[in-house]
Structures are given as structure tokens and as C-alpha cells.
Short mmCIF file of C-alpha atoms in Angstrom, two decimals:
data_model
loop_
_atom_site.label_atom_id
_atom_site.label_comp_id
_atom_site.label_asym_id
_atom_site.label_seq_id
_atom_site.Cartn_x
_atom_site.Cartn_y
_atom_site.Cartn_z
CA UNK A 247 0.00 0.00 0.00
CA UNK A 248 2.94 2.58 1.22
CA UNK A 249 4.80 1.74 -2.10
CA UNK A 250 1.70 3.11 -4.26
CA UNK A 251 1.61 6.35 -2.38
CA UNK A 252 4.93 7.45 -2.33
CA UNK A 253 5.60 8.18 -5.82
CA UNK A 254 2.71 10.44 -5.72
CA UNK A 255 3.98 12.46 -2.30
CA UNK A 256 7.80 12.85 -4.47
CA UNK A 257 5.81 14.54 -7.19
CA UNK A 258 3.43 16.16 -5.39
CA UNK A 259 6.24 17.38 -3.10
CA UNK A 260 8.37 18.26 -6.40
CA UNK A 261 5.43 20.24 -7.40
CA UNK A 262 4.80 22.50 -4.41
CA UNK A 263 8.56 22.71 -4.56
CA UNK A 264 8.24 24.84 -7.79
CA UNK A 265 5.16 26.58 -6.98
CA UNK A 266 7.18 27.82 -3.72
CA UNK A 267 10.59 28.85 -5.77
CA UNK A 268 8.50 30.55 -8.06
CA UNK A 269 6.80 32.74 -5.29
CA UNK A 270 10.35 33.02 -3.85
CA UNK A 271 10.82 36.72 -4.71
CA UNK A 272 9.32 39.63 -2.57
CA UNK A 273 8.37 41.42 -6.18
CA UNK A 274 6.27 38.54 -6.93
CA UNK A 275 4.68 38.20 -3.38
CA UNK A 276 3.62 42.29 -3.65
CA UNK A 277 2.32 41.34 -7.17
CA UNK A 278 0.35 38.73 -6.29
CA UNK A 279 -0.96 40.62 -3.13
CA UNK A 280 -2.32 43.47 -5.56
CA UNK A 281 -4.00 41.45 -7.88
CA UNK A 282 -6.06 40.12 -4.68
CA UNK A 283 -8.61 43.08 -5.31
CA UNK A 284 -8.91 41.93 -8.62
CA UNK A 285 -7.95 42.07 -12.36
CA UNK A 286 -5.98 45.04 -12.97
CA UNK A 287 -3.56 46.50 -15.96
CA UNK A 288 0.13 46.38 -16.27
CA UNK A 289 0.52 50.04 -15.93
CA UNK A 290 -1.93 49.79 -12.93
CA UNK A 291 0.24 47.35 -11.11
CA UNK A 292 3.40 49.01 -11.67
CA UNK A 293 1.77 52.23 -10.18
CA UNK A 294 0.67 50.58 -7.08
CA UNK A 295 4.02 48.81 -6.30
CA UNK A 296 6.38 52.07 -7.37
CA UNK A 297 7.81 49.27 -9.92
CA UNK A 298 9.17 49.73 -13.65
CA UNK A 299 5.94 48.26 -16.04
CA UNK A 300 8.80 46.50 -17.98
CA UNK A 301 9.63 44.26 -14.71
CA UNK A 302 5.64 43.81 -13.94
CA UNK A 303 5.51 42.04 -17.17
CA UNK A 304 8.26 39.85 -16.42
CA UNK A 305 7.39 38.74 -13.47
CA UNK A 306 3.62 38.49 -15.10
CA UNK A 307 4.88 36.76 -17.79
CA UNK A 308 6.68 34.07 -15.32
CA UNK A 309 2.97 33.82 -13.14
CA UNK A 310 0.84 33.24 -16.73
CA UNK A 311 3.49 30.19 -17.47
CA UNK A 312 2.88 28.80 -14.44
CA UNK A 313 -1.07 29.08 -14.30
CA UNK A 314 -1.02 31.27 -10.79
CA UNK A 315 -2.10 34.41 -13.18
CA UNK A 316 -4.52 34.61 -16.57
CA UNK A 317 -4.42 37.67 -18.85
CA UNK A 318 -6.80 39.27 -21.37
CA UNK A 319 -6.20 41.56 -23.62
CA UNK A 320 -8.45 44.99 -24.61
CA UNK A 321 -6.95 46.86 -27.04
CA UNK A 322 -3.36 47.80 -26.42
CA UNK A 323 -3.87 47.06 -22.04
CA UNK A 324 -3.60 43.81 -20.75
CA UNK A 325 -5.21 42.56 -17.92
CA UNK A 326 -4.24 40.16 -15.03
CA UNK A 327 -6.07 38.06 -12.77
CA UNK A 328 -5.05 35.32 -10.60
CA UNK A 329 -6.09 31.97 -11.59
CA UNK A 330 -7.06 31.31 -7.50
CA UNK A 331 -7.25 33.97 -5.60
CA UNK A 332 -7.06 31.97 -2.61
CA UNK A 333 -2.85 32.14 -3.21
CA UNK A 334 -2.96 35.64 -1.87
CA UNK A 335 -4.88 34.51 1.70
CA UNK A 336 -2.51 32.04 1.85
CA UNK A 337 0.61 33.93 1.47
CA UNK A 338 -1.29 36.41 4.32
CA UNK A 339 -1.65 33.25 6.53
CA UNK A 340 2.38 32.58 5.91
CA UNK A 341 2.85 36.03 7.79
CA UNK A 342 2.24 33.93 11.15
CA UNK A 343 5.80 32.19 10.14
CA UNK A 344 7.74 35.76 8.96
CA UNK A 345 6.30 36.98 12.67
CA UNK A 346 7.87 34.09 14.57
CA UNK A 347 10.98 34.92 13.03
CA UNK A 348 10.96 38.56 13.99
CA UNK A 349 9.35 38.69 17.08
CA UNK A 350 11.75 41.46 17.98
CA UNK A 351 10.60 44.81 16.91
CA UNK A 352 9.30 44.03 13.01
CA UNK A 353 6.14 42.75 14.88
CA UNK A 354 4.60 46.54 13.92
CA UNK A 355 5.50 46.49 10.24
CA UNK A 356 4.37 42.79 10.24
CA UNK A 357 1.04 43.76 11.33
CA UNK A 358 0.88 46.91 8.91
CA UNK A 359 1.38 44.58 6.14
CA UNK A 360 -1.30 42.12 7.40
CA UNK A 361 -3.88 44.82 7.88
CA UNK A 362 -2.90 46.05 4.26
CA UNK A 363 -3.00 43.26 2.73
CA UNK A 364 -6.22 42.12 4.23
CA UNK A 365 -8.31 45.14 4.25
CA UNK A 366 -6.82 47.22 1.22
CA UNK A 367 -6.26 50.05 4.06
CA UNK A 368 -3.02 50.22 5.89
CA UNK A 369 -3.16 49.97 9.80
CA UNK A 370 -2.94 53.52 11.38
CA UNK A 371 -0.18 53.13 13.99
CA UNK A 372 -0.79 54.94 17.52
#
């Protein structure tokens, strides 16, 4: 019985292995946090992060071969979704593990991300 499972727990483990080097860069992780509200434009995206448009589309580019983001196109824009939304509550929910980590005085900025990411609004700080 063991023997038929485990070649499906070395690929399944191979495949969240690639899913998690993919989302291994912080550019990535913002981009996939913005696109929570929605489906939004290049030039949109590279607005909200303070990023070039030409490195949005990379990293887009990299997210539509790997089936996290879909894009249509109107006109000249392009527009980005993600394919599961539920990605960005989950990358939320791996903020628990970043405040472990830092327990020591990043706790606040942890939090102000968490509260921006959540809500859309960041966390006014008393």
C-alpha cells in the first residue's frame, strides 16, 4: 500500500517545490498581493508597487506560465487576474511564520502589512 503512495507524495512534493521557488521573490509576493482586489492593468500594477511596467511584465509573464495568473487583452492594455485567488490569503496566513521569526521589533511592520494586505487600508499606527 505505502509503495503506491509514495511516488505520488515525491511529485506532489516536487510540485509544491516549484510553486514555492516561483513565489520566492518579494516582487512577486507584492504582485500577487495586488491582484487580490482583482484584475488590474500592467501600468496599474506598476503604479501601485512604485515598480518599472517593464519588470511587472516579467514577473507576469513568469505567473501566466505557471497558471497562478490569466491575462486578457483589450486593445493595447492587458489585464491580469489570478487563476485562484485563494494564493494571496494564503501567502497572508504565511505572515504567522515571517512573525515568529521577527518577534523582535518588526512585529509593527508585520502587522501593517497584514492589515494592508487584508483590508486594502493600511493599519494607522498609535
Amino acid at each position: 500500500m505505502w509503495e503506491d503512495i509514495l511516488p505520488s507524495r515525491i511529485m506532489v512534493s516536487r510540485e509544491l517545490a516549484e510553486l514555492l521557488k516561483l513565489l520566492a521573490h518579494p516582487d512577486r509576493l507584492r504582485l500577487i498581493e495586488e491582484l487580490r482586489l482583482g484584475e488590474q492593468d500592467v501600468g496599474g500594477i506598476a503604479l501601485a508597487l512604485d515598480l518599472p511596467a517593464t519588470r511587472i511584465s516579467q514577473h507576469l509573464s513568469l505567473l501566466r506560465s505557471h497558471r497562478i495568473v490569466e491575462d486578457r487583452r483589450e486593445g493595447r492594455n492587458h489585464f491580469y487576474r489570478l487563476t485562484h485567488p485563494g494564493i494571496a490569503a494564503w501567502i497572508v496566513e504565511a505572515l504567522e511564520f515571517v512573525e515568529v521569526r521577527h518577534r523582535m521589533g518588526e512585529s509593527l511592520q508585520i502587522n501593517e502589512v497584514r492589515e494592508l494586505w487584508t483590508t486594502g487600508t493600511p493599519a494607522t499606527s498609535s
